[in-house]
Amino acid sequence: MHALQFLFKTSPAVLLLLLCLRLGSGAAQDLVQEVISAKLTIDPVEDSTNYYDVTVTVKSHLAKCLVVRVTLKAFNNIIFPYGNFIYTACLCDFSTRNFFWEIQASENGIIKGKAEVVSEENICPSDEEIYTIVYKVCIKRKIIIRF
């Protein structure tokens, strides 16, 4: 019976290890904060068979100013007839901003949007404190062509 009690007895070293692991994982979870979020939508252009409006909506989740760069990458014969623009904008105090592209697609394809916080000067007003943190959001959508 004493042998079984020895197996179930926890040593102080094991208790200390468990406490450190719990505190470490709890602290790591608290550090992860969603800085920005992004949503990508694709809508057909009225009176057109293969033109689409692509919108990336970026939302800030901080009460500080961030410089955000938004890009779009397309695959499978998707064309940007007016150009594939790279947008850079200032988002302050939980604000939301939309970024627009028009694409042309003759077959199914994939679009990837990326919104990232960057440290670029002269984007936000000079009297605002800029919060520079490394954070990136990537989103992917399929374009389904219906004839």
Short mmCIF file of C-alpha atoms in Angstrom, two decimals:
data_model
loop_
_atom_site.label_atom_id
_atom_site.label_comp_id
_atom_site.label_asym_id
_atom_site.label_seq_id
_atom_site.Cartn_x
_atom_site.Cartn_y
_atom_site.Cartn_z
CA MET A 1 0.00 0.00 0.00
CA HIS A 2 2.88 2.36 0.78
CA ALA A 3 4.24 1.80 -2.72
CA LEU A 4 0.99 3.05 -4.27
CA GLN A 5 0.96 6.15 -2.05
CA PHE A 6 4.48 6.97 -3.23
CA LEU A 7 3.31 6.88 -6.86
CA PHE A 8 0.48 9.34 -6.24
CA LYS A 9 2.48 11.76 -4.08
CA THR A 10 3.51 14.92 -5.96
CA SER A 11 6.86 16.39 -5.24
CA PRO A 12 7.41 20.13 -4.68
CA ALA A 13 9.46 20.26 -7.90
CA VAL A 14 6.52 18.99 -9.97
CA LEU A 15 4.15 21.48 -8.31
CA LEU A 16 6.58 24.33 -9.02
CA LEU A 17 6.91 23.22 -12.65
CA LEU A 18 3.12 23.12 -13.09
CA LEU A 19 2.78 26.56 -11.53
CA CYS A 20 5.42 28.02 -13.86
CA LEU A 21 3.80 26.43 -16.90
CA ARG A 22 0.39 27.76 -15.93
CA LEU A 23 1.67 31.27 -15.26
CA GLY A 24 3.71 31.27 -18.45
CA SER A 25 0.85 30.19 -20.69
CA GLY A 26 -1.58 32.58 -19.01
CA ALA A 27 0.78 35.52 -19.49
CA ALA A 28 1.36 34.58 -23.12
CA GLN A 29 -2.36 34.43 -23.79
CA ASP A 30 -2.85 37.87 -22.24
CA LEU A 31 -0.17 39.37 -24.51
CA VAL A 32 -1.94 38.31 -27.72
CA GLN A 33 -4.29 41.11 -28.70
CA GLU A 34 -6.08 41.64 -31.95
CA VAL A 35 -4.65 44.94 -33.22
CA ILE A 36 -6.51 45.09 -36.54
CA SER A 37 -9.03 42.89 -38.31
CA ALA A 38 -9.86 42.70 -42.00
CA LYS A 39 -12.78 41.51 -44.12
CA LEU A 40 -12.65 40.90 -47.88
CA THR A 41 -15.81 41.05 -49.98
CA ILE A 42 -16.29 40.47 -53.71
CA ASP A 43 -19.39 41.81 -55.45
CA PRO A 44 -20.27 41.63 -59.17
CA VAL A 45 -20.43 44.97 -60.98
CA GLU A 46 -23.92 45.71 -62.27
CA ASP A 47 -24.41 45.42 -66.06
CA SER A 48 -21.16 43.51 -66.45
CA THR A 49 -20.47 39.83 -66.98
CA ASN A 50 -16.95 39.45 -65.62
CA TYR A 51 -16.14 42.61 -63.58
CA TYR A 52 -16.13 42.56 -59.78
CA ASP A 53 -15.67 45.12 -57.01
CA VAL A 54 -13.32 43.94 -54.28
CA THR A 55 -13.44 45.66 -50.90
CA VAL A 56 -11.08 45.14 -47.99
CA THR A 57 -12.47 46.59 -44.76
CA VAL A 58 -9.86 47.13 -42.05
CA LYS A 59 -10.84 47.86 -38.45
CA SER A 60 -8.52 49.09 -35.69
CA HIS A 61 -8.99 47.59 -32.22
CA LEU A 62 -6.79 50.14 -30.39
CA ALA A 63 -7.32 53.64 -29.04
CA LYS A 64 -4.07 54.70 -30.73
CA CYS A 65 -3.08 55.62 -34.28
CA LEU A 66 -1.73 52.94 -36.61
CA VAL A 67 -0.32 53.15 -40.11
CA VAL A 68 -1.85 50.32 -42.14
CA ARG A 69 -0.81 49.06 -45.57
CA VAL A 70 -3.40 47.06 -47.54
CA THR A 71 -2.53 44.96 -50.58
CA LEU A 72 -4.32 42.50 -52.82
CA LYS A 73 -2.84 39.54 -54.68
CA ALA A 74 -4.77 37.67 -57.34
CA PHE A 75 -4.28 34.25 -58.92
CA ASN A 76 -5.70 32.33 -61.92
CA ASN A 77 -6.12 34.88 -64.74
CA ILE A 78 -7.56 37.69 -62.62
CA ILE A 79 -6.83 41.13 -64.12
CA PHE A 80 -6.77 44.56 -62.48
CA PRO A 81 -7.94 46.77 -65.39
CA TYR A 82 -7.33 50.03 -63.48
CA GLY A 83 -4.27 48.88 -61.53
CA ASN A 84 -3.49 46.83 -58.44
CA PHE A 85 -3.07 49.61 -55.90
CA ILE A 86 -1.21 49.45 -52.59
CA TYR A 87 -3.02 51.56 -50.02
CA THR A 88 -1.41 53.12 -46.94
CA ALA A 89 -3.65 54.89 -44.42
CA CYS A 90 -3.88 56.06 -40.84
CA LEU A 91 -6.40 54.38 -38.52
CA CYS A 92 -7.00 56.08 -35.16
CA ASP A 93 -9.18 55.26 -32.17
CA PHE A 94 -11.06 52.11 -33.19
CA SER A 95 -11.78 53.41 -36.70
CA THR A 96 -12.76 51.42 -39.79
CA ARG A 97 -11.71 52.09 -43.37
CA ASN A 98 -12.61 50.55 -46.75
CA PHE A 99 -10.17 50.00 -49.62
CA PHE A 100 -11.43 49.29 -53.16
CA TRP A 101 -10.25 47.51 -56.31
CA GLU A 102 -11.99 46.51 -59.51
CA ILE A 103 -11.02 43.20 -61.08
CA GLN A 104 -11.87 41.30 -64.22
CA ALA A 105 -12.14 37.51 -64.09
CA SER A 106 -13.09 35.12 -66.85
CA GLU A 107 -12.70 31.96 -64.76
CA ASN A 108 -12.70 30.90 -61.10
CA GLY A 109 -9.81 32.27 -59.09
CA ILE A 110 -8.43 33.19 -55.70
CA ILE A 111 -7.87 36.63 -54.18
CA LYS A 112 -5.68 37.21 -51.11
CA GLY A 113 -5.88 40.41 -49.14
CA LYS A 114 -3.28 41.53 -46.64
CA ALA A 115 -3.52 44.31 -44.06
CA GLU A 116 -0.44 45.01 -41.98
CA VAL A 117 0.67 47.61 -39.50
CA VAL A 118 3.78 49.37 -40.82
CA SER A 119 6.03 52.14 -39.57
CA GLU A 120 5.81 54.72 -42.32
CA GLU A 121 6.16 58.44 -41.75
CA ASN A 122 3.92 61.31 -42.84
CA ILE A 123 0.75 59.22 -43.07
CA CYS A 124 -0.90 60.11 -39.76
CA PRO A 125 -1.25 63.71 -38.54
CA SER A 126 1.99 64.97 -37.01
CA ASP A 127 0.39 65.71 -33.62
CA GLU A 128 -0.78 62.10 -33.18
CA GLU A 129 1.28 59.48 -31.37
CA ILE A 130 1.87 56.57 -33.75
CA TYR A 131 1.73 53.06 -32.33
CA THR A 132 4.23 50.86 -34.17
CA ILE A 133 3.74 47.17 -33.62
CA VAL A 134 4.31 44.30 -35.99
CA TYR A 135 0.91 42.85 -36.86
CA LYS A 136 -0.49 41.33 -40.04
CA VAL A 137 -3.85 39.94 -41.15
CA CYS A 138 -4.20 37.83 -44.31
CA ILE A 139 -7.52 36.81 -45.82
CA LYS A 140 -8.30 34.65 -48.84
CA ARG A 141 -11.46 34.34 -50.92
CA LYS A 142 -12.46 32.31 -53.97
CA ILE A 143 -14.07 33.98 -56.95
CA ILE A 144 -16.74 31.78 -58.48
CA ILE A 145 -17.73 32.77 -62.01
CA ARG A 146 -21.36 32.04 -62.88
CA PHE A 147 -22.36 32.16 -66.53
#
